[in-house]
PDB file of C-alpha atoms and ligand atoms in Angstrom:
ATOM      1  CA  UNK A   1      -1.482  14.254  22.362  1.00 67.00           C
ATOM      2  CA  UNK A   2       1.755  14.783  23.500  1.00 88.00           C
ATOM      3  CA  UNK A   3       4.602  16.638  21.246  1.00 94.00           C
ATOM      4  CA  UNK A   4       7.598  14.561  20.796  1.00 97.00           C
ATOM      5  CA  UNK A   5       9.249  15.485  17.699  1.00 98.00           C
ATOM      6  CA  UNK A   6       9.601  18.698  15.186  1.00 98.00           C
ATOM      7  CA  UNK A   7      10.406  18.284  11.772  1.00 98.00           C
ATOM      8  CA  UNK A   8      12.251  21.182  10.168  1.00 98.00           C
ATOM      9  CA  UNK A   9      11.999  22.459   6.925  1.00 98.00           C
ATOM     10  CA  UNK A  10      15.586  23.470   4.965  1.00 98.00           C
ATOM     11  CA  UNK A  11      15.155  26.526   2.751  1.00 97.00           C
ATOM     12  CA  UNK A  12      13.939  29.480   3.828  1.00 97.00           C
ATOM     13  CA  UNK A  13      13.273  28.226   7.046  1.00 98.00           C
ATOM     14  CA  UNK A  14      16.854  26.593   8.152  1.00 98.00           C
ATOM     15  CA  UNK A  15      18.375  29.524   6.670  1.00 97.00           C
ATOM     16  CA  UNK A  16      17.263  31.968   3.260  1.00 97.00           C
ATOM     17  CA  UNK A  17      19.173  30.044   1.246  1.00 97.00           C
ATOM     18  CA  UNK A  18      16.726  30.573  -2.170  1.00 97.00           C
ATOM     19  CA  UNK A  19      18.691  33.613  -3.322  1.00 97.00           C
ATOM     20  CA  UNK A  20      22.190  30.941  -3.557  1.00 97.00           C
ATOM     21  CA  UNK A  21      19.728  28.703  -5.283  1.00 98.00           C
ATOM     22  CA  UNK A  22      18.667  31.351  -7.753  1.00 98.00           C
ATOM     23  CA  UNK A  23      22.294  32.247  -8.425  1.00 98.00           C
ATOM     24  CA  UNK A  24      22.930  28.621  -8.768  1.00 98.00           C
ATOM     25  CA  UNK A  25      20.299  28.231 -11.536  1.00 98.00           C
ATOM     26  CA  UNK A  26      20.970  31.197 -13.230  1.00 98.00           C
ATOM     27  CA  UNK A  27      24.993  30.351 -13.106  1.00 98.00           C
ATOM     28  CA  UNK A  28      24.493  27.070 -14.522  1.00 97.00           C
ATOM     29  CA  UNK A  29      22.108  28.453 -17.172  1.00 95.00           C
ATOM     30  CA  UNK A  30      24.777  30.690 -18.338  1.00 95.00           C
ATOM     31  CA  UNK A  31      27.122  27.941 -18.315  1.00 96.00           C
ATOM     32  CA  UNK A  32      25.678  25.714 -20.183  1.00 93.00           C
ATOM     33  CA  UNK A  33      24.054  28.760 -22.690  1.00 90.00           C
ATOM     34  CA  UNK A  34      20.624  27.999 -22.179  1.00 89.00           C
ATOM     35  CA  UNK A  35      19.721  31.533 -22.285  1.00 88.00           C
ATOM     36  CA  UNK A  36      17.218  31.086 -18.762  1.00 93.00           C
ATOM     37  CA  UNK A  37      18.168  33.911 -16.556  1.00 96.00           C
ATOM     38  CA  UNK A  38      15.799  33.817 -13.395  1.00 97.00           C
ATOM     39  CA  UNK A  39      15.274  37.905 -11.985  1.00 98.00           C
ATOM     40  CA  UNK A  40      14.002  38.145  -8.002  1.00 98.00           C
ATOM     41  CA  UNK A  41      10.771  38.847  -9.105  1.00 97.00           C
ATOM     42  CA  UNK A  42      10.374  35.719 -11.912  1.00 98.00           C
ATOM     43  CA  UNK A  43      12.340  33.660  -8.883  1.00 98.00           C
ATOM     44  CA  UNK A  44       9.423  34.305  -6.210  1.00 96.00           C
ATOM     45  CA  UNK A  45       6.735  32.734  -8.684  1.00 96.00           C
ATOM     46  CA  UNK A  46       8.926  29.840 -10.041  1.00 97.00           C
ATOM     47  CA  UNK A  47       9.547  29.166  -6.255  1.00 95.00           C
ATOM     48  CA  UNK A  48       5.697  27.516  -5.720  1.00 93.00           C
ATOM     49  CA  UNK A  49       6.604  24.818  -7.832  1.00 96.00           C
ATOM     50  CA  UNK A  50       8.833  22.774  -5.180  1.00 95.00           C
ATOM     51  CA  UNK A  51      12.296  20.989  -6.141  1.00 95.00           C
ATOM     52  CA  UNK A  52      14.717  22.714  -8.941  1.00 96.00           C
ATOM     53  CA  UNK A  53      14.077  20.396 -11.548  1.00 96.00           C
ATOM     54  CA  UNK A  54      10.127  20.580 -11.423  1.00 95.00           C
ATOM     55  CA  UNK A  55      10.800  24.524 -11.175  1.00 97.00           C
ATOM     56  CA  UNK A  56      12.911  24.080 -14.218  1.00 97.00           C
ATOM     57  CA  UNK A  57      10.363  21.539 -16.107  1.00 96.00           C
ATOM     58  CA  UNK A  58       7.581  24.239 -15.445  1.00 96.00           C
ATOM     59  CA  UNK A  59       9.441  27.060 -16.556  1.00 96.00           C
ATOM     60  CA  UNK A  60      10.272  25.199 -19.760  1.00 94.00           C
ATOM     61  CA  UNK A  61       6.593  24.180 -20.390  1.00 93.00           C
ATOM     62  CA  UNK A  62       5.506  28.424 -19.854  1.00 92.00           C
ATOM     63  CA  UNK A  63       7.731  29.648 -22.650  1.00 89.00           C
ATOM     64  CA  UNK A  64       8.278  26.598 -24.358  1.00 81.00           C
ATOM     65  CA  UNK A  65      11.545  27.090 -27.552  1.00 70.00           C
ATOM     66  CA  UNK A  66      13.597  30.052 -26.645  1.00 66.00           C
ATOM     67  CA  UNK A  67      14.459  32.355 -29.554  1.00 63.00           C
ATOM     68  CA  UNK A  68      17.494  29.982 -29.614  1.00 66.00           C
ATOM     69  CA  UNK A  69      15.251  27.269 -30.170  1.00 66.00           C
ATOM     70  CA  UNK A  70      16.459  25.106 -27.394  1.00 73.00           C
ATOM     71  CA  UNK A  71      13.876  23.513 -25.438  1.00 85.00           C
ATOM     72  CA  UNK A  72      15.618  21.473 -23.176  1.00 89.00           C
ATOM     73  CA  UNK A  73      13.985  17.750 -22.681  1.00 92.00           C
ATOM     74  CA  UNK A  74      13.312  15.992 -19.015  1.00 93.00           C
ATOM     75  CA  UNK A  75      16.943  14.523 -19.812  1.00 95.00           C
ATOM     76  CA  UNK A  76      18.992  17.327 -20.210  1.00 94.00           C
ATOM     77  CA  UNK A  77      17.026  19.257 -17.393  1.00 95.00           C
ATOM     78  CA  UNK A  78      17.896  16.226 -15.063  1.00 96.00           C
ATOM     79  CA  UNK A  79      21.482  16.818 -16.056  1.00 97.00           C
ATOM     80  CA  UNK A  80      21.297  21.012 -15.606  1.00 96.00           C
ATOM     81  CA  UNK A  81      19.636  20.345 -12.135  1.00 97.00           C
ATOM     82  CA  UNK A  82      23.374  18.022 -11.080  1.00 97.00           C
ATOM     83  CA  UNK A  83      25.287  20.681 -12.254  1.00 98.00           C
ATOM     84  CA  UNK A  84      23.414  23.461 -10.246  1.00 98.00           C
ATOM     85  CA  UNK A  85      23.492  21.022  -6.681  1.00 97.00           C
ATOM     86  CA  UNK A  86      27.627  21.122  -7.075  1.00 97.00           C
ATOM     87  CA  UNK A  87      27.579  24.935  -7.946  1.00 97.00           C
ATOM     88  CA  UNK A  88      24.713  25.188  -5.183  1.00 97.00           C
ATOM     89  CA  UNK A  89      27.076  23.158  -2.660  1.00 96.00           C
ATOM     90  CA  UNK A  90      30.321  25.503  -3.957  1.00 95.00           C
ATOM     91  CA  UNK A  91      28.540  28.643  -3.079  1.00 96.00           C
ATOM     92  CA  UNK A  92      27.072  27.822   0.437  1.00 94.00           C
ATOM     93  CA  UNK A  93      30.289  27.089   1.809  1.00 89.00           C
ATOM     94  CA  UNK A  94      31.172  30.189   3.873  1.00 86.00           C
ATOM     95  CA  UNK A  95      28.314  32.419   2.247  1.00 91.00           C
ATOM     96  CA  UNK A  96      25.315  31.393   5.031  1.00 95.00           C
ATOM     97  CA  UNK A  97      24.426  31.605   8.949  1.00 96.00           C
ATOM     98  CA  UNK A  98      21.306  30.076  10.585  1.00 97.00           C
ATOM     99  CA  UNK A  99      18.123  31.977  10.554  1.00 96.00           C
ATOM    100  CA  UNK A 100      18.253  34.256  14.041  1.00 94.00           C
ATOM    101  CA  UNK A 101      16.127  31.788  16.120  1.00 94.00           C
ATOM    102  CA  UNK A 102      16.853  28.409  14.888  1.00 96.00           C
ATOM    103  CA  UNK A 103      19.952  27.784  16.920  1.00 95.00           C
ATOM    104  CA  UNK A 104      18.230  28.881  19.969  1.00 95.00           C
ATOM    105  CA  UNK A 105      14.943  26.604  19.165  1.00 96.00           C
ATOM    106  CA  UNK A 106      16.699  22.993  18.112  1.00 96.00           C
ATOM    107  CA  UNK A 107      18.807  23.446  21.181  1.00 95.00           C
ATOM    108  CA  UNK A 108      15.696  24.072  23.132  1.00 95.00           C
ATOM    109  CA  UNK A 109      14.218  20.910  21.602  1.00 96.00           C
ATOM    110  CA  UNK A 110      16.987  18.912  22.906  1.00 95.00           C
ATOM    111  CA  UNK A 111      16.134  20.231  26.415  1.00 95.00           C
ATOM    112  CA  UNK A 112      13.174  18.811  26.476  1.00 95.00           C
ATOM    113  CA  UNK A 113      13.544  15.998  24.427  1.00 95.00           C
ATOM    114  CA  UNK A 114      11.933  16.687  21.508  1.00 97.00           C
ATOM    115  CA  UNK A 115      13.082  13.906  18.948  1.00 98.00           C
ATOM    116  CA  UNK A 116      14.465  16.600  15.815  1.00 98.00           C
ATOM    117  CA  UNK A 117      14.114  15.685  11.744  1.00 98.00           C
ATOM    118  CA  UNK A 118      14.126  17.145   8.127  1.00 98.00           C
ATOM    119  CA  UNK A 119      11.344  17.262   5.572  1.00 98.00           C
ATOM    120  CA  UNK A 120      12.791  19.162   2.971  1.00 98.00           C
ATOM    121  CA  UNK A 121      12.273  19.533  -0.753  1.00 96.00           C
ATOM    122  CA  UNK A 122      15.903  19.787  -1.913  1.00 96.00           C
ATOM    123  CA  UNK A 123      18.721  16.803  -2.115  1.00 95.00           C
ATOM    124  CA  UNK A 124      20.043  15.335   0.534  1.00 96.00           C
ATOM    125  CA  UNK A 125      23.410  16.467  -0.344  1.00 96.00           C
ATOM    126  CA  UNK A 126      22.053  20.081  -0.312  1.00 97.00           C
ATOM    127  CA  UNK A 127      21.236  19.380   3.653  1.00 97.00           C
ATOM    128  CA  UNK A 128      24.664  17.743   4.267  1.00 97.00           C
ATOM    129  CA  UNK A 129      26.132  20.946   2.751  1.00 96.00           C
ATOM    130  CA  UNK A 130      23.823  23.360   4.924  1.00 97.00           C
ATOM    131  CA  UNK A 131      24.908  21.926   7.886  1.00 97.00           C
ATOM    132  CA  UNK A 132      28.746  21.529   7.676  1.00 96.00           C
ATOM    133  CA  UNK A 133      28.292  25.179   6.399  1.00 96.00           C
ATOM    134  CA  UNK A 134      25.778  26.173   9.526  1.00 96.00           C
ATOM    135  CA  UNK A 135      27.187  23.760  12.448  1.00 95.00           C
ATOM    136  CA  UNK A 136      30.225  22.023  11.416  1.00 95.00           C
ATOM    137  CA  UNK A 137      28.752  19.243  11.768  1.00 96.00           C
ATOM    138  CA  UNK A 138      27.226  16.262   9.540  1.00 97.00           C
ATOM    139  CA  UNK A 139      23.434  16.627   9.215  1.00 98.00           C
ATOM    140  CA  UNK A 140      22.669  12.764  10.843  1.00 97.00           C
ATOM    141  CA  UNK A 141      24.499  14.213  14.027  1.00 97.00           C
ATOM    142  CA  UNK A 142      22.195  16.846  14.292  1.00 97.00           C
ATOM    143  CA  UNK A 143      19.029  15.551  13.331  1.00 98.00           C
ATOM    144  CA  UNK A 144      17.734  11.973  13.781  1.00 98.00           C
ATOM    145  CA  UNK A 145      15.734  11.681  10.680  1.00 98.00           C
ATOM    146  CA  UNK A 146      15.999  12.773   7.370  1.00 98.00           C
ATOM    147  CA  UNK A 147      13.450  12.840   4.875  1.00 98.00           C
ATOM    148  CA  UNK A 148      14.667  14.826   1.467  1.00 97.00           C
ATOM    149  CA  UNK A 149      13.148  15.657  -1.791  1.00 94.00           C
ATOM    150  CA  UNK A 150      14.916  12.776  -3.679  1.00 90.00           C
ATOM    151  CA  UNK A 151      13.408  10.386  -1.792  1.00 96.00           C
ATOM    152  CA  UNK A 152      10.006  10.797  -3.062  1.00 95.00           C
ATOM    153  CA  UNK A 153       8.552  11.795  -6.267  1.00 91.00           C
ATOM    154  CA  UNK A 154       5.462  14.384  -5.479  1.00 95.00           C
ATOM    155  CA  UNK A 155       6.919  16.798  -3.740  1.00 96.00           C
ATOM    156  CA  UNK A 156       5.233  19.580  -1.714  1.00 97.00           C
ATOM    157  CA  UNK A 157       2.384  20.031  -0.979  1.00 97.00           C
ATOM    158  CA  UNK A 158       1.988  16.784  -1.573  1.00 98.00           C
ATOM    159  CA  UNK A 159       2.273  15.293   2.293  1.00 98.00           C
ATOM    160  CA  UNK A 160       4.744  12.444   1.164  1.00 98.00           C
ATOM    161  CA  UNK A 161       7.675  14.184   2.509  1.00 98.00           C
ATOM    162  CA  UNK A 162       6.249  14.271   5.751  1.00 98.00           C
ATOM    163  CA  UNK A 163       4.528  11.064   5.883  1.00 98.00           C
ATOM    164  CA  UNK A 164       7.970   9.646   5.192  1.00 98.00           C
ATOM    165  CA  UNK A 165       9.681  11.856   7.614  1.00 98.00           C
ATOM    166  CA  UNK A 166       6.581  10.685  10.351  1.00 98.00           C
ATOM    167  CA  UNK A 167       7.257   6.855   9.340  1.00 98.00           C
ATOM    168  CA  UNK A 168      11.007   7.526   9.962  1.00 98.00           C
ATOM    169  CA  UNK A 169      10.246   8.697  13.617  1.00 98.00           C
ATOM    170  CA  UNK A 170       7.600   5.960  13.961  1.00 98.00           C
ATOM    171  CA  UNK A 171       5.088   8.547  15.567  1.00 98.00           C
ATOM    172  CA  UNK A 172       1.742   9.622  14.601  1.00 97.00           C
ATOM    173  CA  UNK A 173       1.303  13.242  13.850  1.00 98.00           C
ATOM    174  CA  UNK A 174      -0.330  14.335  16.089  1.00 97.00           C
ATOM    175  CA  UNK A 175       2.458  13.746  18.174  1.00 97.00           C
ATOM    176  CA  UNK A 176       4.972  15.913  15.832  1.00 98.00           C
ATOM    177  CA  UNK A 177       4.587  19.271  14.493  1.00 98.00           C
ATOM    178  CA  UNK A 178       6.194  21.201  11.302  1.00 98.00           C
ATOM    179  CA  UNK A 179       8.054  24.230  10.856  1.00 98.00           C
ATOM    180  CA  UNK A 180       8.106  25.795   7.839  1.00 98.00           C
ATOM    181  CA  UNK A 181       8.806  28.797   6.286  1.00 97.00           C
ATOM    182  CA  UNK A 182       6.089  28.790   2.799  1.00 97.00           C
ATOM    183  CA  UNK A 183       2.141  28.151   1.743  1.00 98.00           C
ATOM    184  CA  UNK A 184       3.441  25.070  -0.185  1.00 98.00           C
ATOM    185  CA  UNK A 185       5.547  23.504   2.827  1.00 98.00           C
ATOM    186  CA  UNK A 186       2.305  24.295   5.175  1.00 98.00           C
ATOM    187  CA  UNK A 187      -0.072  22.773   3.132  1.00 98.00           C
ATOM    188  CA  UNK A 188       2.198  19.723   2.757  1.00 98.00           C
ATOM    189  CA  UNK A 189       2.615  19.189   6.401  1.00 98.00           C
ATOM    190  CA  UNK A 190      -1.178  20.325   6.787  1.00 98.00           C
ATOM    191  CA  UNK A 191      -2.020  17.176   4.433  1.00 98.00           C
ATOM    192  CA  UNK A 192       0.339  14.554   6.487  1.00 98.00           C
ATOM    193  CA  UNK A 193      -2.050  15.676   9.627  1.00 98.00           C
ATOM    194  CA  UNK A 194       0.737  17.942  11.125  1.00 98.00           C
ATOM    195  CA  UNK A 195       0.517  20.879  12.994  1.00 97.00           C
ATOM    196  CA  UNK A 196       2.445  23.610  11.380  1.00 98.00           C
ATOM    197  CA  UNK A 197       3.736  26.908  12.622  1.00 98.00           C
ATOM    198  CA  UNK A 198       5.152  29.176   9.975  1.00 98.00           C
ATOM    199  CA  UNK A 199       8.313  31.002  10.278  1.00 97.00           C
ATOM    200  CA  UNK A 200       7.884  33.232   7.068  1.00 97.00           C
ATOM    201  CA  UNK A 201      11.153  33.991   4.875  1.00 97.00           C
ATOM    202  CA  UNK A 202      12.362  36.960   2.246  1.00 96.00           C
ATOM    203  CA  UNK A 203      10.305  35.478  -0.801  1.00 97.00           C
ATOM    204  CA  UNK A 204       7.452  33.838   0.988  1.00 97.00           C
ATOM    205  CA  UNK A 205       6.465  36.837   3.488  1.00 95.00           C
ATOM    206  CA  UNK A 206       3.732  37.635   1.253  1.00 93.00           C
ATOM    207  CA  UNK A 207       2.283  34.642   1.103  1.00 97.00           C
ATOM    208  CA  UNK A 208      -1.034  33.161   2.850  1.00 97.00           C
ATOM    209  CA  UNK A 209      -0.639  31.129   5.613  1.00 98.00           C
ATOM    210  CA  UNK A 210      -4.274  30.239   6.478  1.00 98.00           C
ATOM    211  CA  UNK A 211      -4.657  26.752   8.973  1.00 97.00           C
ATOM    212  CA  UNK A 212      -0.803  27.543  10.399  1.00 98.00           C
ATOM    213  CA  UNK A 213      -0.940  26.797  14.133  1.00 97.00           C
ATOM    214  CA  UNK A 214       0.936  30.359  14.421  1.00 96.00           C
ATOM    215  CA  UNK A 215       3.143  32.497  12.244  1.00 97.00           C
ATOM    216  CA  UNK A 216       6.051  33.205  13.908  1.00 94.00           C
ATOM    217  CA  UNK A 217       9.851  35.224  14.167  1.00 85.00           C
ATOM    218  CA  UNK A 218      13.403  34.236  15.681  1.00 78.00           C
ATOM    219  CA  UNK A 219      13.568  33.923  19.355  1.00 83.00           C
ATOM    220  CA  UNK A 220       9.523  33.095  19.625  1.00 93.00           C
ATOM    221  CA  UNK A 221      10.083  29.927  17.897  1.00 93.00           C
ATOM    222  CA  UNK A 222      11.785  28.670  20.794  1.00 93.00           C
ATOM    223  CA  UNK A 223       8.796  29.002  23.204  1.00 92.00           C
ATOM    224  CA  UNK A 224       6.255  27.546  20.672  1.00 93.00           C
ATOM    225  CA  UNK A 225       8.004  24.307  19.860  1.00 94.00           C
ATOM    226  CA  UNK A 226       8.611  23.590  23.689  1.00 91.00           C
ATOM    227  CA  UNK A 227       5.505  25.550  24.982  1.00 80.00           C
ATOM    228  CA  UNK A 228       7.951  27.748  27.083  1.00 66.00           C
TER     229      UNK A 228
HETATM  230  C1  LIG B   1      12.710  24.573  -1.219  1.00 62.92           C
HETATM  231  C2  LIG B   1      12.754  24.259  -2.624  1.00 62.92           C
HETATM  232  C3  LIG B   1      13.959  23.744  -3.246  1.00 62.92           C
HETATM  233  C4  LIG B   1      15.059  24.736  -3.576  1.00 62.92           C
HETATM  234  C5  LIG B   1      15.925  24.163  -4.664  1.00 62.92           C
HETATM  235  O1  LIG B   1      12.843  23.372  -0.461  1.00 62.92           O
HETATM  236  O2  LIG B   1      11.731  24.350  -3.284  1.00 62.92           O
HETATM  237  O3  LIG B   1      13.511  23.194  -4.453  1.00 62.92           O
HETATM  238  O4  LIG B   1      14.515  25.944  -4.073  1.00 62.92           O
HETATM  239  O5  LIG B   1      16.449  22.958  -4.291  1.00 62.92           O
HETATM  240  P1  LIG B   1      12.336  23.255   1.082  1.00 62.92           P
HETATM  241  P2  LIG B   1      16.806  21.809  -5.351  1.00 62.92           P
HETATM  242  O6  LIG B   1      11.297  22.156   1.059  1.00 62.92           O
HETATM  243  O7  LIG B   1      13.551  22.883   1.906  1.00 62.92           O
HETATM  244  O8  LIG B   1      11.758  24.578   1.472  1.00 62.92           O
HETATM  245  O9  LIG B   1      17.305  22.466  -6.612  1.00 62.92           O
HETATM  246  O10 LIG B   1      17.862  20.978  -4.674  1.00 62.92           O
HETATM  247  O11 LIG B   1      15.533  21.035  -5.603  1.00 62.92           O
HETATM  248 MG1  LIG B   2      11.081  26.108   2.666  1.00 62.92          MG
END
């Protein structure tokens, strides 16, 4: 085999970007009076079902009516989860840097010509957002393939992400390997046949990262995606 791509995941591994998320949620809950306030602690277990509106559809089904009695349907959630991506994109601007390491590794990649994509969970807006925020600069221009969570409908683990991201590149995977930053986004690039190394973030430090390829931090990311 020889490597000639890595495919990126956004949150938590791009940059921590889950606490914005949270305070997007919980914003937009308030907003709209639904009652839903997500703490850290509630946050860090809602956060291994993948994609806000699944989050929000299985936090619904736990507690079911509120005292309130509102129970919001698949419909309204839909419409809860647009409102949080603007508030989401409002709040990023300014209010996030790059993860330390993950400058220094995607330039490395382009030194040695590793091809450079996205597998992410969230909305391809989200990633446009991230990276005017991050680089300045619109997400195509810094990555050649992009493969987000509105594209498919099982989302991670489920491999679909990646094997869209993989058919994207038009390489086996064997040939590509992941970078990711939870147990969910491992096991989904584990599933698409990828070789994963883990760079683990504030909520998902504690999680288990059995069958990564390594679990890694900042400037040794570098040397393991271009075996420097
Ligand atoms: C992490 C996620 C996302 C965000 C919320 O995605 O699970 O769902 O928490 O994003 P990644 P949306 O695969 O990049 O780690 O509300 O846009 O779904
Ligand atoms: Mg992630």
């Amino acid at each position: 085999m020889t490597r000639r791509a890595v495919i990126f995941d956004v949150d938590g591994t791009l940059a921590e970007t889950e606490e914005l998320h949270r305070r997007a949620f919980n914003e937009t809950f308030a907003e709209q009076g639904l009652g839903w306030h997500w703490d850290r602690d509630l946050y860090e277990r809602l956060l291994k079902t993948a994609g806000g509106k699944e989050r929000m559809q299985a936090y619904r089904d736990e507690i079911g009516a509120g005292a309130d009695g509102l129970c919001p349907d698949d419909a309204r959630i839909a419409a809860l989860h647009r409102l949080k991506t603007d508030r989401y994109a409002a709040l990023l601007e300014g209010a996030i840097t790059l993860r330390p390491g993950i400058d220094e590794a995607i330039a490395a990649c382009r030194v040695t010509e590793l091809r450079l994509a996205i597998a992410t969970t969230t909305s391809r807006s989200n990633v446009e957002a991230l990276c005017r925020t991050c680089w300045r600069r619109p997400a195509d221009q810094l990555f050649e393939v992009i493969a987000s969570g509105d594209e498919v409908t099982a989302k991670k683990p489920d491999p679909a992400i990646y094997l869209l991201a993989l058919r994207r590149l038009g390489l086996p995977p064997g040939d590509v390997i992941a970078v990711e930053d939870s147990a969910i986004g491992l096991a989904s690039a584990r599933a698409a046949g990828l070789e994963c190394v883990v760079t683990p973030a504030t909520y998902t430090a504690g999680q288990d990262f059995a069958g990564a390829a390594a679990v890694l931090h900042g400037s040794a990311l570098a040397d393991a995606l271009t075996g420097g």
